[in-house]
PDB file of C-alpha atoms in Angstrom:
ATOM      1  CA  UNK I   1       0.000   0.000   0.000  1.00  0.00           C
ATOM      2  CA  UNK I   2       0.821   3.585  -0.395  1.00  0.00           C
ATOM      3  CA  UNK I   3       0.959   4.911   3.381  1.00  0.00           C
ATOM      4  CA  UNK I   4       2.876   1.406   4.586  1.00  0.00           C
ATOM      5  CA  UNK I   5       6.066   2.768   4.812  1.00  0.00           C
ATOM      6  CA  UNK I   6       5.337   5.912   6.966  1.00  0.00           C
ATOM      7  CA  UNK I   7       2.398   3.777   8.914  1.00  0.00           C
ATOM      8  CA  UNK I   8       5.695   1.286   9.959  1.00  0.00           C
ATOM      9  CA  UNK I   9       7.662   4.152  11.213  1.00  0.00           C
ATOM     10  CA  UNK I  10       4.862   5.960  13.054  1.00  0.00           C
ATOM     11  CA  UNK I  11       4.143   3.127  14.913  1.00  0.00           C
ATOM     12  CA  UNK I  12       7.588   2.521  15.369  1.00  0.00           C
ATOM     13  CA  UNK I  13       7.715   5.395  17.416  1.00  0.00           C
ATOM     14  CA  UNK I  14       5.005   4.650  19.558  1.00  0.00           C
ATOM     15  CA  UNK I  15       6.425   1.566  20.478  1.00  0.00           C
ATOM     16  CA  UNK I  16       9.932   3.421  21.505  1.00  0.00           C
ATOM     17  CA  UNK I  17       7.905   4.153  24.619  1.00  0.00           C
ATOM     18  CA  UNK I  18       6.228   1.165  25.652  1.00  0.00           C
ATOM     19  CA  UNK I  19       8.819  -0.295  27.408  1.00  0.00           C
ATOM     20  CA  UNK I  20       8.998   1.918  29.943  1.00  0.00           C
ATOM     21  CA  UNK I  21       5.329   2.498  30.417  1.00  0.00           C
ATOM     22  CA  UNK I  22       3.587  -0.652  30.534  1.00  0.00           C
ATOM     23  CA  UNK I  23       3.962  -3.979  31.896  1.00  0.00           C
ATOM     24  CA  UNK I  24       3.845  -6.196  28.872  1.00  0.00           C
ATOM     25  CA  UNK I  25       2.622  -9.776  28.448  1.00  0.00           C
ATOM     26  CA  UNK I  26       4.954 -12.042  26.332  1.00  0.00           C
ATOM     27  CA  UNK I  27       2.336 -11.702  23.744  1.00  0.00           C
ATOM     28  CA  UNK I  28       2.494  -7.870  23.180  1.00  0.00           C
ATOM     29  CA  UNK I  29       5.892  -8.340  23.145  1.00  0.00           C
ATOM     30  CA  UNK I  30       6.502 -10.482  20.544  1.00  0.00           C
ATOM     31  CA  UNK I  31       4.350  -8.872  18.514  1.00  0.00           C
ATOM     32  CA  UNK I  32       5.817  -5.539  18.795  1.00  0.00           C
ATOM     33  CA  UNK I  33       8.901  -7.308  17.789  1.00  0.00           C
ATOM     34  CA  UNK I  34       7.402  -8.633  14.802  1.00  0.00           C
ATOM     35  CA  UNK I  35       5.751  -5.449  13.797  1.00  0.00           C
ATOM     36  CA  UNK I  36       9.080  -3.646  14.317  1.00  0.00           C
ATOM     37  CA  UNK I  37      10.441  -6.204  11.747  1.00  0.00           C
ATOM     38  CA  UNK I  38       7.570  -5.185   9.171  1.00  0.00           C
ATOM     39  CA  UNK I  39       6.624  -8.467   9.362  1.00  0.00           C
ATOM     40  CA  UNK I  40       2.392  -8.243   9.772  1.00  0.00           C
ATOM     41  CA  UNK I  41       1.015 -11.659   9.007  1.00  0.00           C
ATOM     42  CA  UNK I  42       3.049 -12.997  11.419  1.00  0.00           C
ATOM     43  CA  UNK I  43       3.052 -10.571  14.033  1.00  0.00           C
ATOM     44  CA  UNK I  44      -1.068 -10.336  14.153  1.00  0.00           C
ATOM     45  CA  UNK I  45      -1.800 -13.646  15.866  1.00  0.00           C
ATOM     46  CA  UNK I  46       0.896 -12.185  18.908  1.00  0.00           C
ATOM     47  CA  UNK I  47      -1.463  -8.794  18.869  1.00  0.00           C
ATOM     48  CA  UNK I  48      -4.437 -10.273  18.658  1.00  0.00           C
ATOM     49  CA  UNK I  49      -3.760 -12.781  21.404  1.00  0.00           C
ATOM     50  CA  UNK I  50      -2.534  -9.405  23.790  1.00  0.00           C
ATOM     51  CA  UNK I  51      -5.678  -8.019  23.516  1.00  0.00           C
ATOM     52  CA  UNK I  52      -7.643 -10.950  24.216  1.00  0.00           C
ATOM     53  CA  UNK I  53      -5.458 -11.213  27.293  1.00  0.00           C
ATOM     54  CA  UNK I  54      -6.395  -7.797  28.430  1.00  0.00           C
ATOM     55  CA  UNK I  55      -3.970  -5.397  30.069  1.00  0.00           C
ATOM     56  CA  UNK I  56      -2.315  -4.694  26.930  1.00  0.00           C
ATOM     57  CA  UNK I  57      -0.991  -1.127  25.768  1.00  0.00           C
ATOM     58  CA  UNK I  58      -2.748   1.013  24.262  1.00  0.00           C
ATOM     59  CA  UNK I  59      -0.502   0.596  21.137  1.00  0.00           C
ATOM     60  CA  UNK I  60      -1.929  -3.138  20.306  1.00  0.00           C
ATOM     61  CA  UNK I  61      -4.681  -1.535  18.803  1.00  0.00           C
ATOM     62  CA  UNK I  62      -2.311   1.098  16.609  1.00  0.00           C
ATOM     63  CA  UNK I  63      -0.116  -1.724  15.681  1.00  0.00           C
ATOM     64  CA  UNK I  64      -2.696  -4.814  15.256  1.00  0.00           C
ATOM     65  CA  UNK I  65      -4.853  -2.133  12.712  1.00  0.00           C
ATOM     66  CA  UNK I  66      -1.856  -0.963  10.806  1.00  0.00           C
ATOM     67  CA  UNK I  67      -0.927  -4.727  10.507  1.00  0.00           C
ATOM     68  CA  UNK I  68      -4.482  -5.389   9.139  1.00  0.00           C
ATOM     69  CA  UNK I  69      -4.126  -2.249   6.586  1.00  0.00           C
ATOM     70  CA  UNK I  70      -0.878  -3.284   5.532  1.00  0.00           C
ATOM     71  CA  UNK I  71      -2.327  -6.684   4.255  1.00  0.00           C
ATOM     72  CA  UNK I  72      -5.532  -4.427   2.831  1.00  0.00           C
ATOM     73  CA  UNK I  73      -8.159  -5.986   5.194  1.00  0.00           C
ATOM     74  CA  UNK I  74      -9.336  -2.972   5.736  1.00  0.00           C
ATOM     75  CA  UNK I  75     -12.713  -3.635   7.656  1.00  0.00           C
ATOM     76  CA  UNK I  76     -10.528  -5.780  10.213  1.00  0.00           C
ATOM     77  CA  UNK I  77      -8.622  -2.940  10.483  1.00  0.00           C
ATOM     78  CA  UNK I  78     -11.739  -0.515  10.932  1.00  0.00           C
ATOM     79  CA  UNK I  79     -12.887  -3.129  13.181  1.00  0.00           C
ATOM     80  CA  UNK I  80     -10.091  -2.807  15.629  1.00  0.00           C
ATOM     81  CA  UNK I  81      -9.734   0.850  15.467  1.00  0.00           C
ATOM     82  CA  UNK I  82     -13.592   1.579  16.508  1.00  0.00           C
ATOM     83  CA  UNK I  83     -12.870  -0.446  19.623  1.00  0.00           C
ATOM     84  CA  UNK I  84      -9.237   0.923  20.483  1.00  0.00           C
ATOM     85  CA  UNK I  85     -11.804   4.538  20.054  1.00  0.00           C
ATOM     86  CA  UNK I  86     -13.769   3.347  23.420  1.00  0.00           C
ATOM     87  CA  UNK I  87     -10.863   1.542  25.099  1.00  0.00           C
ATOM     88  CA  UNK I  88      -8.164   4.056  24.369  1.00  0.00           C
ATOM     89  CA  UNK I  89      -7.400   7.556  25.592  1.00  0.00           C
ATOM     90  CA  UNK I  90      -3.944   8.679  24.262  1.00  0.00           C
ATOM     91  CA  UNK I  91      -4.166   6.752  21.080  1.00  0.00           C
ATOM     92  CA  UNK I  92      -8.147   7.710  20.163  1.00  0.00           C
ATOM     93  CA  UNK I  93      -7.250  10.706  17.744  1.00  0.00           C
ATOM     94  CA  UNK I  94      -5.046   8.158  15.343  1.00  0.00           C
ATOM     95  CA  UNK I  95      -7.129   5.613  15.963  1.00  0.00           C
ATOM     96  CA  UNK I  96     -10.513   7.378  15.001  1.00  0.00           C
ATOM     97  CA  UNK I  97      -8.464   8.935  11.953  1.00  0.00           C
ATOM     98  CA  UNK I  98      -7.011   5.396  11.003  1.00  0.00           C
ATOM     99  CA  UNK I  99     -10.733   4.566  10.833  1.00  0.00           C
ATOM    100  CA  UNK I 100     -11.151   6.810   8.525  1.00  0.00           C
ATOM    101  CA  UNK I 101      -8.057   5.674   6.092  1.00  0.00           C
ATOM    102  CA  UNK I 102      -9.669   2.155   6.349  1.00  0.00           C
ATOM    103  CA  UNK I 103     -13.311   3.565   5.573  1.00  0.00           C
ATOM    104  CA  UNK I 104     -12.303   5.164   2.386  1.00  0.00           C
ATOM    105  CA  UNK I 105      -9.795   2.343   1.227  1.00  0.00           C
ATOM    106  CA  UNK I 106     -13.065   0.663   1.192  1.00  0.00           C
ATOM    107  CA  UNK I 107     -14.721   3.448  -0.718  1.00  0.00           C
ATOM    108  CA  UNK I 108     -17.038   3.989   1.637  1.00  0.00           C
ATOM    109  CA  UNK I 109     -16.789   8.330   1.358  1.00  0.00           C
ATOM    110  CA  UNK I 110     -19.441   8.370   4.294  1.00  0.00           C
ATOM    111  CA  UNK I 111     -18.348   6.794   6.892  1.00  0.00           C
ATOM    112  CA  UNK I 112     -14.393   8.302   6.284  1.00  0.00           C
ATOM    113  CA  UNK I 113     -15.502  11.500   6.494  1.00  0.00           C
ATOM    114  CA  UNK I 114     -17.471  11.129   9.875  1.00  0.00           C
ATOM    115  CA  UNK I 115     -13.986   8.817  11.415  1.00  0.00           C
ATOM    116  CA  UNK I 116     -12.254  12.321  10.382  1.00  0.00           C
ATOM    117  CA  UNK I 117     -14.283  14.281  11.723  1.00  0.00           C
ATOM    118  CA  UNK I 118     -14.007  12.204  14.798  1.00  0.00           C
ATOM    119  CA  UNK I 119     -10.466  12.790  14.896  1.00  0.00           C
ATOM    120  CA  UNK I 120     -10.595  16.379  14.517  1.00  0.00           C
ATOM    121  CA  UNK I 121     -12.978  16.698  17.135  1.00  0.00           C
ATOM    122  CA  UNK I 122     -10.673  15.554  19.436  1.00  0.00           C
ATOM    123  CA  UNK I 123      -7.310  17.118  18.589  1.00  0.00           C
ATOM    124  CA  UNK I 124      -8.506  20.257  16.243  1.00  0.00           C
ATOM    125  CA  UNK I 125      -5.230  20.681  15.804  1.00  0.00           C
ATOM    126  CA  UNK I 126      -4.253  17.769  14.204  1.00  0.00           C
ATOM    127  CA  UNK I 127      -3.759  18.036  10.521  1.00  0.00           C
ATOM    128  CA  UNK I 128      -3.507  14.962   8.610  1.00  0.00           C
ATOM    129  CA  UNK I 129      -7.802  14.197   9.262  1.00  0.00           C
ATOM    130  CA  UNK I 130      -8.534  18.039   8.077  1.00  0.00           C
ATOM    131  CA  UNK I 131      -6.425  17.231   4.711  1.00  0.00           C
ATOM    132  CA  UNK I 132      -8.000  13.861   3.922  1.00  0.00           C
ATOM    133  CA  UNK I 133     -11.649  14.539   5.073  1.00  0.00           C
ATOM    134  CA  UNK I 134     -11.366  17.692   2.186  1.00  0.00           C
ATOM    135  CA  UNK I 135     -10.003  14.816  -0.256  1.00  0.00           C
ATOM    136  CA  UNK I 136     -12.708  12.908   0.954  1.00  0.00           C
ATOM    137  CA  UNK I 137     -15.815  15.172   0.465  1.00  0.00           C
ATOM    138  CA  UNK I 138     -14.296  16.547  -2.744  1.00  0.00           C
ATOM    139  CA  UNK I 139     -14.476  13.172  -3.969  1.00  0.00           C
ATOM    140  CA  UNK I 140     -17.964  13.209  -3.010  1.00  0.00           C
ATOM    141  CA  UNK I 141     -19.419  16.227  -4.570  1.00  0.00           C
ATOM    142  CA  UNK I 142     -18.965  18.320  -1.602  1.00  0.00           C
ATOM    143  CA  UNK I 143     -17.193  21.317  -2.898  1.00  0.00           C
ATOM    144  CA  UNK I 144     -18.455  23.891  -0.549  1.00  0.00           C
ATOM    145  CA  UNK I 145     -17.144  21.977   2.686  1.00  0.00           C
ATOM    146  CA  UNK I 146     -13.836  20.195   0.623  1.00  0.00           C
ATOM    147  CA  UNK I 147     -12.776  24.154   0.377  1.00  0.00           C
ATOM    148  CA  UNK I 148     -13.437  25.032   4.093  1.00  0.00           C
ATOM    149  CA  UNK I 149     -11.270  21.804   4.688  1.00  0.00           C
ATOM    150  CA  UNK I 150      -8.321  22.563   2.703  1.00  0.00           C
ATOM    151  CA  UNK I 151      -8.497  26.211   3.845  1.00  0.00           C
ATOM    152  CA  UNK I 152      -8.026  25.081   7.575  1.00  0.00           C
ATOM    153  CA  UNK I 153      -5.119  22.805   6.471  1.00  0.00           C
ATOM    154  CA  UNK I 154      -3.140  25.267   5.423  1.00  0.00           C
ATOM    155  CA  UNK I 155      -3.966  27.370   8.295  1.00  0.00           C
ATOM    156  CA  UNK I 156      -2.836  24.172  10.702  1.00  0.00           C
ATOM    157  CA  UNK I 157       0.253  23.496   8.291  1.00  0.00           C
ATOM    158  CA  UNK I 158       1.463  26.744   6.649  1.00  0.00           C
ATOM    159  CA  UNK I 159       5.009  25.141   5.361  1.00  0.00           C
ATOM    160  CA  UNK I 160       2.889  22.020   3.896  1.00  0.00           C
ATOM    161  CA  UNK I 161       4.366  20.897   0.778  1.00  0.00           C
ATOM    162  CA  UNK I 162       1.576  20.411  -0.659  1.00  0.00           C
ATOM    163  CA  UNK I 163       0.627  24.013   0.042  1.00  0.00           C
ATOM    164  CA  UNK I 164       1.261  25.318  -3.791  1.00  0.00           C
ATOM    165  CA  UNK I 165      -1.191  22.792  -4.946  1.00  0.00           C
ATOM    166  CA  UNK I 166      -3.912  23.218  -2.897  1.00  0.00           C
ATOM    167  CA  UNK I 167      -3.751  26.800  -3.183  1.00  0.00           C
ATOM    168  CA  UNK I 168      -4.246  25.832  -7.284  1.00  0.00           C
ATOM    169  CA  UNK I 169      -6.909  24.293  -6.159  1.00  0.00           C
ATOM    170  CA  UNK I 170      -9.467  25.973  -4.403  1.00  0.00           C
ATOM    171  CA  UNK I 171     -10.193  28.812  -6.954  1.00  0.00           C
ATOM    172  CA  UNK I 172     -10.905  25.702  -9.391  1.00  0.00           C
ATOM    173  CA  UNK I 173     -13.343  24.124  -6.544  1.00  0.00           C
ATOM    174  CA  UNK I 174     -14.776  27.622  -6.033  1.00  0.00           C
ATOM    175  CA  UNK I 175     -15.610  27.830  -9.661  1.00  0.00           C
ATOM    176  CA  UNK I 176     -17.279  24.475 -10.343  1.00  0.00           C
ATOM    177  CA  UNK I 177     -19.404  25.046  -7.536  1.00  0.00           C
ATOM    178  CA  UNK I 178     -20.856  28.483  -8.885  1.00  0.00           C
ATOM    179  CA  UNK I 179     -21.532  26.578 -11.544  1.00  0.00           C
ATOM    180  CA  UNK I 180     -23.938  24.222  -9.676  1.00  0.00           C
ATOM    181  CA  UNK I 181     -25.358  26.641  -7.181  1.00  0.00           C
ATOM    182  CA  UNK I 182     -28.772  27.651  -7.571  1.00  0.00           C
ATOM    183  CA  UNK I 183     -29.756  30.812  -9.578  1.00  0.00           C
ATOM    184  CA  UNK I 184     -31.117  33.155  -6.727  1.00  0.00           C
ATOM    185  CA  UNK I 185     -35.144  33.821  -7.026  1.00  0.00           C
ATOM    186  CA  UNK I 186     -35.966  37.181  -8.831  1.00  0.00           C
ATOM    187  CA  UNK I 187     -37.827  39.767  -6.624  1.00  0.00           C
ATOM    188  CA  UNK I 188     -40.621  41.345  -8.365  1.00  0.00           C
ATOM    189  CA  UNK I 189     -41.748  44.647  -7.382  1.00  0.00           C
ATOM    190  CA  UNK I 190     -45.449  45.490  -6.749  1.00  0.00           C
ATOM    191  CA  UNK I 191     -46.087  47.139 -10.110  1.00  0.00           C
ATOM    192  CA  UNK I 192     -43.667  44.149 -11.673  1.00  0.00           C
ATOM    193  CA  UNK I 193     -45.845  41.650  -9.968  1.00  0.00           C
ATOM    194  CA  UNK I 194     -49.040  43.494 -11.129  1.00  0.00           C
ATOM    195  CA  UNK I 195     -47.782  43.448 -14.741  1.00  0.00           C
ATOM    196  CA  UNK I 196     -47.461  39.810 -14.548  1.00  0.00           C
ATOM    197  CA  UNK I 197     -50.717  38.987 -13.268  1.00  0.00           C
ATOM    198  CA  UNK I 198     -52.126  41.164 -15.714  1.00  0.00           C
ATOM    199  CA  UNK I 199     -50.363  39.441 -18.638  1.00  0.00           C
ATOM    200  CA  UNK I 200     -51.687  35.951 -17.390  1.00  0.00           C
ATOM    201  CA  UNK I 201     -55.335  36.363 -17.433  1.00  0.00           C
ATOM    202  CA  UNK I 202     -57.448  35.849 -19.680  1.00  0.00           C
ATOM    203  CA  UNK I 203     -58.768  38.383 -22.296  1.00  0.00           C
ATOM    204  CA  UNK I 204     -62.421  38.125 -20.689  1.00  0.00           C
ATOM    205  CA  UNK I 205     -60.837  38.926 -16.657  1.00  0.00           C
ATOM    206  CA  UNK I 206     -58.642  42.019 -18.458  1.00  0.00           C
ATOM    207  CA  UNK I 207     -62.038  43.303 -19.871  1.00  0.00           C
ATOM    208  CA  UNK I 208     -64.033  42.273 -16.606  1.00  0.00           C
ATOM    209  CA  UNK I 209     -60.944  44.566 -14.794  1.00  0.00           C
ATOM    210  CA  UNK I 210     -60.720  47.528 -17.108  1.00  0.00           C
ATOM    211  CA  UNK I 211     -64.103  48.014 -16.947  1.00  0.00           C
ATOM    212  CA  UNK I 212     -64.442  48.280 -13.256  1.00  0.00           C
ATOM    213  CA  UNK I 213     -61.420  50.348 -13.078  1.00  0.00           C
ATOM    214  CA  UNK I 214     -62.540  52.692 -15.618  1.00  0.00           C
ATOM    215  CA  UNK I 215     -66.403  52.605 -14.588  1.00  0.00           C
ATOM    216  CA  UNK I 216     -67.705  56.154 -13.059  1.00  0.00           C
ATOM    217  CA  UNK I 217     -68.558  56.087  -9.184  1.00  0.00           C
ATOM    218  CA  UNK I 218     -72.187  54.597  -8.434  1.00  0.00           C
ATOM    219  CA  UNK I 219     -74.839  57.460  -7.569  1.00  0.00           C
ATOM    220  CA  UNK I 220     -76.019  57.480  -3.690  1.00  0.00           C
ATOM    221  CA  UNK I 221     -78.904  56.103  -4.471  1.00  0.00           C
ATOM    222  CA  UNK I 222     -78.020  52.551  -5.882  1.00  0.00           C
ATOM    223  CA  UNK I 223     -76.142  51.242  -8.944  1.00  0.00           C
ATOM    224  CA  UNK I 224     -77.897  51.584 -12.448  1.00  0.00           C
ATOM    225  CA  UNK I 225     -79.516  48.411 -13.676  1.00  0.00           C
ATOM    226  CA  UNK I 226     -76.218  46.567 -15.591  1.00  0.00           C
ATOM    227  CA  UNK I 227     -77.799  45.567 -19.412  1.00  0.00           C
ATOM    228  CA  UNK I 228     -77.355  41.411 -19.813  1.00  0.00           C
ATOM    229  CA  UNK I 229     -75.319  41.173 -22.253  1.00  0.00           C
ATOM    230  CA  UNK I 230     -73.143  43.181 -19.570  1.00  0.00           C
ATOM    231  CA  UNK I 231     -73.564  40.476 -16.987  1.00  0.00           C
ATOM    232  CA  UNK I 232     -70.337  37.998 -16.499  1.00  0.00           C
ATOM    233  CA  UNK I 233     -70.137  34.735 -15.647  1.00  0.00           C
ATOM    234  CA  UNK I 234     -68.020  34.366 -12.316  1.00  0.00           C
ATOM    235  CA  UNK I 235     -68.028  31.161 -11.057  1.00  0.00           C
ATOM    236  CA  UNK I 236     -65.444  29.527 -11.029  1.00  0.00           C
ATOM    237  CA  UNK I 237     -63.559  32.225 -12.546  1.00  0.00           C
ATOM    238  CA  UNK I 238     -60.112  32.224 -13.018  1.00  0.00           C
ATOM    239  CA  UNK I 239     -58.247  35.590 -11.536  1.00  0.00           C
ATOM    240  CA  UNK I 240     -55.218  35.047 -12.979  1.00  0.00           C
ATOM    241  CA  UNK I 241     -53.275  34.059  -9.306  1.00  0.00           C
ATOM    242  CA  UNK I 242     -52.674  30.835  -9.984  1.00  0.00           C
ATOM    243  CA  UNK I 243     -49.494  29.537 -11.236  1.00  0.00           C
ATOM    244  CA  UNK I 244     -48.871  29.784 -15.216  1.00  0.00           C
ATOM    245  CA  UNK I 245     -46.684  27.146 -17.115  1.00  0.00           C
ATOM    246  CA  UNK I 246     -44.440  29.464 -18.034  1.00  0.00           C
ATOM    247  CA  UNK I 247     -41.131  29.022 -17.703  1.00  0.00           C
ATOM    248  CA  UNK I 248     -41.644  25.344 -16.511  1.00  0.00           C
ATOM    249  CA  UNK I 249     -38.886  24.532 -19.405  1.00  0.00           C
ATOM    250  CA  UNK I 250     -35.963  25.857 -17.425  1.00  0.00           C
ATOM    251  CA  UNK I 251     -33.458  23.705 -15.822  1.00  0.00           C
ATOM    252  CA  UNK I 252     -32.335  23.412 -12.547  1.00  0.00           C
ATOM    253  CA  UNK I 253     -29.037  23.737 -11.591  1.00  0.00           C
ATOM    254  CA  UNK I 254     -28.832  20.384  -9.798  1.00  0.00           C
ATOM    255  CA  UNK I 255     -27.312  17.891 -12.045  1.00  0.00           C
ATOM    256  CA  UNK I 256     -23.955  17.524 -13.109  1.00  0.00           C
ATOM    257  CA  UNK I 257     -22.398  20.724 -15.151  1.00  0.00           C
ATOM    258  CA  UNK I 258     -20.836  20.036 -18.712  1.00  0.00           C
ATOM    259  CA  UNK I 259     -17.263  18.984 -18.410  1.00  0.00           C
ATOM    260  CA  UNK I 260     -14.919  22.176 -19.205  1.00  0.00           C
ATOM    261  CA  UNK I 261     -10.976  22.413 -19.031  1.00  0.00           C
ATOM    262  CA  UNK I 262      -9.471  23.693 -16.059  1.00  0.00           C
ATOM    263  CA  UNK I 263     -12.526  22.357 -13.432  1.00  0.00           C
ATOM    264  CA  UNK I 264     -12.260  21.153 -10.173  1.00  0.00           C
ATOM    265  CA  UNK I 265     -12.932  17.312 -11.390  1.00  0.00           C
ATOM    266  CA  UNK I 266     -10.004  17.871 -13.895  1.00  0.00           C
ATOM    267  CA  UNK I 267      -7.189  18.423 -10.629  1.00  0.00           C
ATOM    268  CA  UNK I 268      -5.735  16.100  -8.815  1.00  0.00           C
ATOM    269  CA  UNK I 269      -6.305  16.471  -5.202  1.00  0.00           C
ATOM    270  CA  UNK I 270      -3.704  17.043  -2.671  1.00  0.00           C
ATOM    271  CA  UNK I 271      -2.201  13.056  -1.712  1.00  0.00           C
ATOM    272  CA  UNK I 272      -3.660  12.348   1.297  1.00  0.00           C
ATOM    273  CA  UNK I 273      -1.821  11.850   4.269  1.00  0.00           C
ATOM    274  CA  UNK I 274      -0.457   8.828   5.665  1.00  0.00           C
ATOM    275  CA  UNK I 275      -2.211   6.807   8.521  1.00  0.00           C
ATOM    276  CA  UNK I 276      -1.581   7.500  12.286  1.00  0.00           C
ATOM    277  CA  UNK I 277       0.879  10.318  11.436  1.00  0.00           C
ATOM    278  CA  UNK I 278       1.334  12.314  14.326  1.00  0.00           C
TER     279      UNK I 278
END
């Protein structure tokens, strides 16, 4: 895998302090061994068998879930993570945000992006989850949220190499999702709004309206007699308020837009970073 090489030496780290800080079971043990060897098919059985002893460091779960990652069985390894979360204090940030590498290696965008936001939640200081949960909801179609993401990334890691690139980015991001936001509504005014109403009904209503606008005011004593052939039908008469069909022909802005050069789906996203980097 891509991150196995920088997983190893994270966790090789962790385990510098272990043997100071724990009493170990020969289980642990030689699994940390193996682990420190790179060797992960053989050193799972040992990690597996320390946690089913109990009493083991907090770093069995780190190690045993890299191991799994390392030999891609990712929902093992999402498995163990999700209950080093509960069991864990130190080690919950990595291991929430581990969840999250081993959610999308699976593809499944949802879940990584709530493991990352885990993470953050409990370290918002801690980079790596900010950087892959934007990778993650640009992937799915979440432009507005991937930008807030990568924008707080560089705030967290201003000398990031990968600083030039995501700063190519987001303008690219920014304009693909203009392009799928919503037109805003157009305000009519009150004489706009009359216009319009006037222009929908029908010829008969107009008449019906001109007339009584134009018709001199009744006399005190009652209105004049109105000849028959003056005499409208109203029921069921339509005023003109109800909606017209016009316009019904325009698109939303909801579906995909046309592919263009230079678009946020054209640019590779920033590499993600590596699992349980601290």
């Amino acid at each position: 895998m891509r991150f196995s090489y920088r997983l190893f030496i994270t966790a090789l780290v962790l385990s510098a302090v272990t043997g100071t800080l724990y009493p170990q079971g020969v289980s642990f043990v030689r699994g940390e061994s193996l682990f420190q060897q790179n060797r992960p098919e053989e050193a799972v059985p040992f990690l597996e068998a320390a946690l089913r002893e109990g009493d083991a460091p907090e770093e069995t779960y780190v190690y045993l879930a890299v191991c799994y990652y390392q030999m891609r069985r990712f929902k093992e390894s999402l498995e163990v993570c999700a209950s080093g979360v509960k069991a864990c204090d130190r080690s919950r940030k990595f291991l929430a945000y581990n969840a999250g590498n081993s959610a999308l290696a699976m593809g499944d965008l949802a879940a990584a992006e709530s493991w990352y936001g885990t993470a953050i939640s409990l370290d918002a200081d801690y980079a790596p989850p900010v950087l892959n949960r934007a990778n993650t909801r640009l992937r799915a179609g979440k432009l507005e949220e991937s930008i807030s993401d990568y924008r707080k990334f560089l705030l967290l890691e201003p000398e990031s190499g990968q600083r030039e690139n995501i700063e190519s980015l987001i303008p690219l991001i920014e304009a693909e999702a203009a392009k799928r936001r919503p037109p805003e509504p157009e305000i009519l005014s009150e004489d706009e709004a009359v216009i319009l109403v006037r222009g929908k009904e029908s010829p008969a209503v107009r008449r019906e309206s001109l007339d009584a606008e134009d018709a001199p005011p009744l006399p005190q004593d009652g209105p004049e007699e109105v000849p028959p052939e003056r005499i409208a039908d109203d029921g069921g008469m339509d005023l003109g308020m109800a909606g017209s069909d016009e316009g019904a022909d325009a698109k939303s802005a909801d579906g995909e837009p046309p592919a263009s050069e230079n678009t946020a789906s054209d640019v590779t996203a920033p590499a993600s970073e590596a699992p349980a980097e601290k």
